[in-house]
Tab-separated table of C-alpha atoms in Angstrom:
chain	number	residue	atom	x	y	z
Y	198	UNK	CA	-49.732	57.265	58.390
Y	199	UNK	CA	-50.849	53.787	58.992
Y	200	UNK	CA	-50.801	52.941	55.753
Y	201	UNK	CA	-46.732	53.821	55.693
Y	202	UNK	CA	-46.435	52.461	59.088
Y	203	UNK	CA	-47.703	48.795	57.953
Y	204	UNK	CA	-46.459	48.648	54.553
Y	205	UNK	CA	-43.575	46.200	53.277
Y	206	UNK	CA	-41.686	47.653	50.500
Y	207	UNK	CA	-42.086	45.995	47.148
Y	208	UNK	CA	-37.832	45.397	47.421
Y	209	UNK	CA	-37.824	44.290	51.203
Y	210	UNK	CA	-40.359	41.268	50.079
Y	211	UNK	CA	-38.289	40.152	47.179
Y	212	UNK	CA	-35.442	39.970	49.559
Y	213	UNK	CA	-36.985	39.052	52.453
Y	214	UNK	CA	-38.970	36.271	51.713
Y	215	UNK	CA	-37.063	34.826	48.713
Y	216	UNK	CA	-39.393	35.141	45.723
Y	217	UNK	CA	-36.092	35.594	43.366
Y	218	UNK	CA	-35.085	32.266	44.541
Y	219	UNK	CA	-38.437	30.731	45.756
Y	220	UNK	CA	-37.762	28.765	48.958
Y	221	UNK	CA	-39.862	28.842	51.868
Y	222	UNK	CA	-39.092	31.536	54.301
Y	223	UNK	CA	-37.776	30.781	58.245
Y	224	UNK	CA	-36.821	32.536	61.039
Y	225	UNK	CA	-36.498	36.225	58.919
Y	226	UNK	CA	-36.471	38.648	61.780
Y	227	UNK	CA	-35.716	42.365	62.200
Y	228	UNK	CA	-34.489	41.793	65.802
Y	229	UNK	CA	-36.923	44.462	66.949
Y	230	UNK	CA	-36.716	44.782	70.753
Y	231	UNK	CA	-40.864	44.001	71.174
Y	232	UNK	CA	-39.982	41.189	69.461
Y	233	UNK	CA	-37.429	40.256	72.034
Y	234	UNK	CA	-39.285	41.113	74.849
Y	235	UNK	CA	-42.193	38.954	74.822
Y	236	UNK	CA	-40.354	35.472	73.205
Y	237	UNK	CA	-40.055	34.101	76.427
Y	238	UNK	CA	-43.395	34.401	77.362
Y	239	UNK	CA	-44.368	33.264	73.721
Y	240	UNK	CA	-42.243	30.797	72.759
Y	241	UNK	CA	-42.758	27.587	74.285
Y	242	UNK	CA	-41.187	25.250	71.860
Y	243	UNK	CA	-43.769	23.025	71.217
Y	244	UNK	CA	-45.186	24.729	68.087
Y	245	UNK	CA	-45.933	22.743	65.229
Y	246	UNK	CA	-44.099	24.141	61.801
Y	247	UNK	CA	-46.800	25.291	59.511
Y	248	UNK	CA	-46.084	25.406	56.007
Y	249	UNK	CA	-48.461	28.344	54.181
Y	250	UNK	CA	-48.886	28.340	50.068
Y	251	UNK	CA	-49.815	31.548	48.851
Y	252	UNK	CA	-51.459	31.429	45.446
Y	253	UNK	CA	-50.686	34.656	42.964
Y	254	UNK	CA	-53.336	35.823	40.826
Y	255	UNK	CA	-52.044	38.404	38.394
Y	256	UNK	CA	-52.200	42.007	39.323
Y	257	UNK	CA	-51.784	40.954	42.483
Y	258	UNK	CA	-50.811	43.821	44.982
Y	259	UNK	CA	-47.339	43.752	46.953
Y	260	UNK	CA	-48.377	45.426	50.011
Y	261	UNK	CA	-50.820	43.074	51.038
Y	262	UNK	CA	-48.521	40.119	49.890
Y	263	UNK	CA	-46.069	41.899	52.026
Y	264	UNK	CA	-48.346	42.329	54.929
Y	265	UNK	CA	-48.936	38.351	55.493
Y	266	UNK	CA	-45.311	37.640	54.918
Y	267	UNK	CA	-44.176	40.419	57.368
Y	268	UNK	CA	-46.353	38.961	60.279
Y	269	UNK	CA	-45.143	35.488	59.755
Y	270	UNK	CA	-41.588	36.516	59.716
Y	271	UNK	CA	-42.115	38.509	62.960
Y	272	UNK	CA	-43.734	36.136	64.402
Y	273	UNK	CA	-41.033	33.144	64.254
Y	274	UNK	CA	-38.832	35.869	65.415
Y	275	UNK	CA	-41.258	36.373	68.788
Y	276	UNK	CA	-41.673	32.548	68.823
Y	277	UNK	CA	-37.948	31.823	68.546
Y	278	UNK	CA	-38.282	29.458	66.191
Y	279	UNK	CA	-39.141	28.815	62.128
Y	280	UNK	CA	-42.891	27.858	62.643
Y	281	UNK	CA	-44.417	29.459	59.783
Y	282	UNK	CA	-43.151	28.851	56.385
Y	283	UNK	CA	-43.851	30.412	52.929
Y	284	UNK	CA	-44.193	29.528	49.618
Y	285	UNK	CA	-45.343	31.608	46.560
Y	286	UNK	CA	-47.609	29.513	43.582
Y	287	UNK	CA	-49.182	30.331	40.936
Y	288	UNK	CA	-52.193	29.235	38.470
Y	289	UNK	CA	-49.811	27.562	36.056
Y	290	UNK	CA	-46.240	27.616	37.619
Y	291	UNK	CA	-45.459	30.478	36.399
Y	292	UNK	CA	-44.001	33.902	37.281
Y	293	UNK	CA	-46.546	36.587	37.990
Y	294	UNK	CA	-46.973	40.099	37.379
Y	295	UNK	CA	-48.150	41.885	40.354
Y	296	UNK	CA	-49.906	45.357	40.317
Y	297	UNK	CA	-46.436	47.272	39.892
Y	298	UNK	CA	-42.744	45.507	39.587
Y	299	UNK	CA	-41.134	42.888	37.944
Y	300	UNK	CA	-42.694	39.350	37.537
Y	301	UNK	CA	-42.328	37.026	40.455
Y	302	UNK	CA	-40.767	33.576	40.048
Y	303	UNK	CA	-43.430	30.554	42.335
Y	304	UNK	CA	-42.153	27.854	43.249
Y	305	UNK	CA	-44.561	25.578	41.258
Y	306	UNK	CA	-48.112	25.512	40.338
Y	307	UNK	CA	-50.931	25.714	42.887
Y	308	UNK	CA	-52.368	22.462	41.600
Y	309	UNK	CA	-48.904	20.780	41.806
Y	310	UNK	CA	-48.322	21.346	45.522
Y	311	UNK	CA	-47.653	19.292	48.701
Y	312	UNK	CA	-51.151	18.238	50.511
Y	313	UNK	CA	-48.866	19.354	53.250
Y	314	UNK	CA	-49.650	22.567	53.282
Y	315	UNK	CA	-50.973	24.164	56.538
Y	316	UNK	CA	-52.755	26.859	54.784
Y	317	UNK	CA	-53.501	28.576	51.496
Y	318	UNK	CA	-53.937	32.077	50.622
Y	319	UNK	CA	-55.298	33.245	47.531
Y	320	UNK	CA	-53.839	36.488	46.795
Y	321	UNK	CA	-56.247	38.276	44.411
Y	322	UNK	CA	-55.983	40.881	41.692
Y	323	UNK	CA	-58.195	43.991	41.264
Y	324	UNK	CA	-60.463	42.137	39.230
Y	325	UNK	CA	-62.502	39.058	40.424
Y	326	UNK	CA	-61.274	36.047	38.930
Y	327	UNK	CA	-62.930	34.438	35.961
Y	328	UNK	CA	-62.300	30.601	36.048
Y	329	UNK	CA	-64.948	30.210	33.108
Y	330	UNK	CA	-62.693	32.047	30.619
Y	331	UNK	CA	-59.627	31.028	32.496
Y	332	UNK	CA	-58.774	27.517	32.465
Y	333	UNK	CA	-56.198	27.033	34.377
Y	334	UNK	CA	-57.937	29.677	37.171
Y	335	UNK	CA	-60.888	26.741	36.601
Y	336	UNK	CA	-58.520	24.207	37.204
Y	337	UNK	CA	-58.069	25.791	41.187
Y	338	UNK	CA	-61.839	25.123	41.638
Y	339	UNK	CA	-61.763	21.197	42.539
Y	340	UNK	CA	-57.530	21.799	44.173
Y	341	UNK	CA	-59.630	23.872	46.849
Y	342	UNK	CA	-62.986	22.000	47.383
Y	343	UNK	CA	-60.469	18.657	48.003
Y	344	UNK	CA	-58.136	21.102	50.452
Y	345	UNK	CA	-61.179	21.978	52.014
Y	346	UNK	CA	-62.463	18.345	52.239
Y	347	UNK	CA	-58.653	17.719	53.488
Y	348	UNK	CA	-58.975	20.145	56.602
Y	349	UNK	CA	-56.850	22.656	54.905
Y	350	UNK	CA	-56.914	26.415	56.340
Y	351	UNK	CA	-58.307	28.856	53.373
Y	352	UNK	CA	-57.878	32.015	52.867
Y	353	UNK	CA	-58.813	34.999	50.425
Y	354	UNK	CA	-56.729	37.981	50.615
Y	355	UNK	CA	-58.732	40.842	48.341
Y	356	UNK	CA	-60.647	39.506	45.257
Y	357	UNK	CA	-58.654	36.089	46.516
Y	358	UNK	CA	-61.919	35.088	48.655
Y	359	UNK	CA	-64.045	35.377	44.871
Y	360	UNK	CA	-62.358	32.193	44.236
Y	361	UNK	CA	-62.759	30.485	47.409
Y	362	UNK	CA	-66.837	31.641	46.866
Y	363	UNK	CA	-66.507	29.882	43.220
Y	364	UNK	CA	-65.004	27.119	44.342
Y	365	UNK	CA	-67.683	26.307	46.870
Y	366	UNK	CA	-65.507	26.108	50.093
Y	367	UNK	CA	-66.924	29.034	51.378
Y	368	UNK	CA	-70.669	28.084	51.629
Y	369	UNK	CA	-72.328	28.676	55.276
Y	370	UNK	CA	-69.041	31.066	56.466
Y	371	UNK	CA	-68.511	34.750	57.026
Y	372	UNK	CA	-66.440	36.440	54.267
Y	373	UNK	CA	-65.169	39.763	53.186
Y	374	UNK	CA	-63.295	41.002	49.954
Y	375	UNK	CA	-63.286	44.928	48.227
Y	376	UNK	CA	-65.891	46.729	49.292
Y	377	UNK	CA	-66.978	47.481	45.510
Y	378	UNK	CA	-67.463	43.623	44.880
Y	379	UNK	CA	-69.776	42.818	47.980
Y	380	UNK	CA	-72.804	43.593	46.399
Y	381	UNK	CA	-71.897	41.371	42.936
Y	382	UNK	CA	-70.888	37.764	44.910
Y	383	UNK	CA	-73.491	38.218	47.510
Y	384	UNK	CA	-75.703	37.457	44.652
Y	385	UNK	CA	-73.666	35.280	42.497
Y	386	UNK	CA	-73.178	33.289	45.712
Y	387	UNK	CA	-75.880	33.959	48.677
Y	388	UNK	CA	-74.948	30.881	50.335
Y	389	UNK	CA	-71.993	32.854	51.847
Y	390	UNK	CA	-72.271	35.188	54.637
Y	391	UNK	CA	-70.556	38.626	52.869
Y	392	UNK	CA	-69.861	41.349	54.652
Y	393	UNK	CA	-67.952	44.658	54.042
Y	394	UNK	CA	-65.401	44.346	57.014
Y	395	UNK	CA	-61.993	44.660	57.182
Y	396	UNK	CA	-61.492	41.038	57.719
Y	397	UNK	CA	-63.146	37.845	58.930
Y	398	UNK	CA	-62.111	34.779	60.555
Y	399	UNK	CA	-64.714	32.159	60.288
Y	400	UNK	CA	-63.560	28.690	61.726
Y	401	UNK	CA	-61.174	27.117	58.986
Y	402	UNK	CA	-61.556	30.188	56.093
Y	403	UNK	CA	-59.635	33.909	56.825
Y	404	UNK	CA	-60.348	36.483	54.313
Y	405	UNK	CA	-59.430	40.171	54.202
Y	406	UNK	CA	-60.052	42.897	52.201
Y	407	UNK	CA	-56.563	43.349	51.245
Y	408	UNK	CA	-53.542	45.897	51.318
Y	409	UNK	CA	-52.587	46.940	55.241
Y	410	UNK	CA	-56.631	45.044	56.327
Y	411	UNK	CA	-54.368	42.067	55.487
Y	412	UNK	CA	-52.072	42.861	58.699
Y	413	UNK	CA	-54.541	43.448	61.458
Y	414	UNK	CA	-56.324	39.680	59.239
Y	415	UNK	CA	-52.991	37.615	60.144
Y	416	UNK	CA	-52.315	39.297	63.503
Y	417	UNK	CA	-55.279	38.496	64.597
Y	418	UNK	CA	-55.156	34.734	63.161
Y	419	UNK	CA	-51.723	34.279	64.744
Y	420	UNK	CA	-53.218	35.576	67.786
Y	421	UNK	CA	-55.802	32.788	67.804
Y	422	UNK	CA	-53.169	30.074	67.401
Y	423	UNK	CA	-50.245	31.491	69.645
Y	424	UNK	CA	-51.973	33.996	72.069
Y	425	UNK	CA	-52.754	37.828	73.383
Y	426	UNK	CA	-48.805	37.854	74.168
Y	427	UNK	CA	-48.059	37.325	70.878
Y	428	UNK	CA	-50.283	40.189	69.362
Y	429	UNK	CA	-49.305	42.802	71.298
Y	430	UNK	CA	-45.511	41.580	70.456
Y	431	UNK	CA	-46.725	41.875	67.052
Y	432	UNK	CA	-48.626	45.002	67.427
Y	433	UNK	CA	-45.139	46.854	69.090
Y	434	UNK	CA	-43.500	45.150	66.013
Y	435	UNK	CA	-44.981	47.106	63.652
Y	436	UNK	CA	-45.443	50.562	65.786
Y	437	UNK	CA	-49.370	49.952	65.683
Y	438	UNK	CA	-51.280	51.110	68.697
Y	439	UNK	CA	-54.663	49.106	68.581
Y	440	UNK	CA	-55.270	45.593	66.648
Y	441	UNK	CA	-58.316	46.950	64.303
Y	442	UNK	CA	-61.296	44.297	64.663
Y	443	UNK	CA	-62.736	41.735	62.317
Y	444	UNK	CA	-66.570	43.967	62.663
Y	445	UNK	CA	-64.881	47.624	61.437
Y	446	UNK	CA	-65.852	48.072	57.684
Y	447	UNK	CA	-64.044	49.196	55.095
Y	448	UNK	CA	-63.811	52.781	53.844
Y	449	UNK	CA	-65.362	53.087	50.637
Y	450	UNK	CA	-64.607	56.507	49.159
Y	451	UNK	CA	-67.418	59.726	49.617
Y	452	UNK	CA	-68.398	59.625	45.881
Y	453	UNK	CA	-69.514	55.851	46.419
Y	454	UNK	CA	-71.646	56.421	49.978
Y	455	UNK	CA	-73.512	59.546	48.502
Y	456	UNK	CA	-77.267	58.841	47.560
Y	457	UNK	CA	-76.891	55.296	49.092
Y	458	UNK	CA	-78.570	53.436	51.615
Y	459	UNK	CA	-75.558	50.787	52.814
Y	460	UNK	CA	-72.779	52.886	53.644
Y	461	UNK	CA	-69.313	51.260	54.590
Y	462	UNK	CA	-68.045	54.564	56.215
């Protein structure tokens, strides 16, 4: 299944990426021969490091977590080199609970971190987030619109893009999240170009719709940055045969396209 083929395990990512001791992950590579194959084509050692701060929310789900952080680890192996970096935050600097497993230590909280940052992912629960009854969610808010006045890469990985939409920084771009959410932010916040997609990559903002959309969502933003070589190293990687596009939609289930006029196949 595709699902199997592109999912981390919830164990692999703890060890993987160091969220037991959280330190920003390097050059964490499988060795896979794909890999191999195309880094001297790829790798021209002139990359700058990026450092990328993914933000928690609780409930969180650890295959798309695992989905970003495998492509960035494969992708310094490909490149040869410890480009991308990762580390995990958190609304208050606390550990998180995700969806199933143990809490997850962050380094620090969101709010806290270095304006060095390349990037930063908000990594959403199954519910949208509710900064009015949530201060320190509220507290994000202003972080993100100064990131965004910062030239900061955003991005919203499931209900994640909710609180890119609430804090404003997503006014005048294409964005995706859950299918079953499209209909309520397109009119909380019309100013946003929503779609049902997998994923969409919309100058400076990334969002996908989570779990394995989140792979073909970084592949293809990697692929922007580094090159065609590098995707299809990626794409071998991970035993895919096809990079799916930002324009397929989602697949909302039979019970939900019956008697409807919008459906997201």
């Amino acid at each position: 299944m595709r699902v199997a083929q592109r999912a981390a395990t919830t164990a692999a990512a703890i060890e993987l990426y160091g969220i037991d001791a959280p330190e920003a992950i390097g050059a964490h590579g499988w060795g896979h021969d794909y890999l191999h194959a195309f880094s001297e084509t790829i790798a021209g050692g002139t990359a700058e490091r990026q450092r990328h701060g993914f933000v928690l929310l609780p409930g969180f789900p650890m295959l798309a977590l695992g989905a970003a952080l495998d492509v960035l680890a494969a992708a310094n192996e490909a490149l040869e080199a410890p480009v991308h970096e990762a580390v995990m935050l958190s609304v208050d600097g606390q550990a998180v609970l995700p969806a199933l497993g143990p809490r997850l230590p962050v380094l620090q909280a969101a709010a806290q971190a270095s304006s060095a940052l390349t990037s930063i992912w908000i990594v959403g629960g199954p519910d949208l987030p509710q900064p009015a009854r949530d201060a320190a969610v509220a507290a994000l808010l202003p972080w993100l619109h100064e990131r965004a006045a910062q030239g900061a890469m955003l991005g919203g990985i499931g209900t994640g893009a909710a609180l890119l939409a609430q804090a404003g920084v997503l006014d005048g771009h294409r964005a995706t999240l859950p299918w079953a959410h499209v209909a309520q932010m397109s009119a909380e916040h019309p100013a946003v170009v929503w779609s049902s997609n997998l994923y969409e990559i919309d100058r400076r903002r990334v969002c996908s719709a989570g779990d394995s959309a989140t792979l073909d969502a970084f592949i293809a933003w990697l692929g922007q940055q580094h090159g065609d070589k590098l995707v299809q190293a990626l794409l071998g990687h991970f035993g895919l045969e096809r990079l799916r596009s930002a324009d397929e939609r989602q697949a909302a289930p039979l019970a939900a396209r019956i008697g409807t006029t919008s459906s997201k196949r």
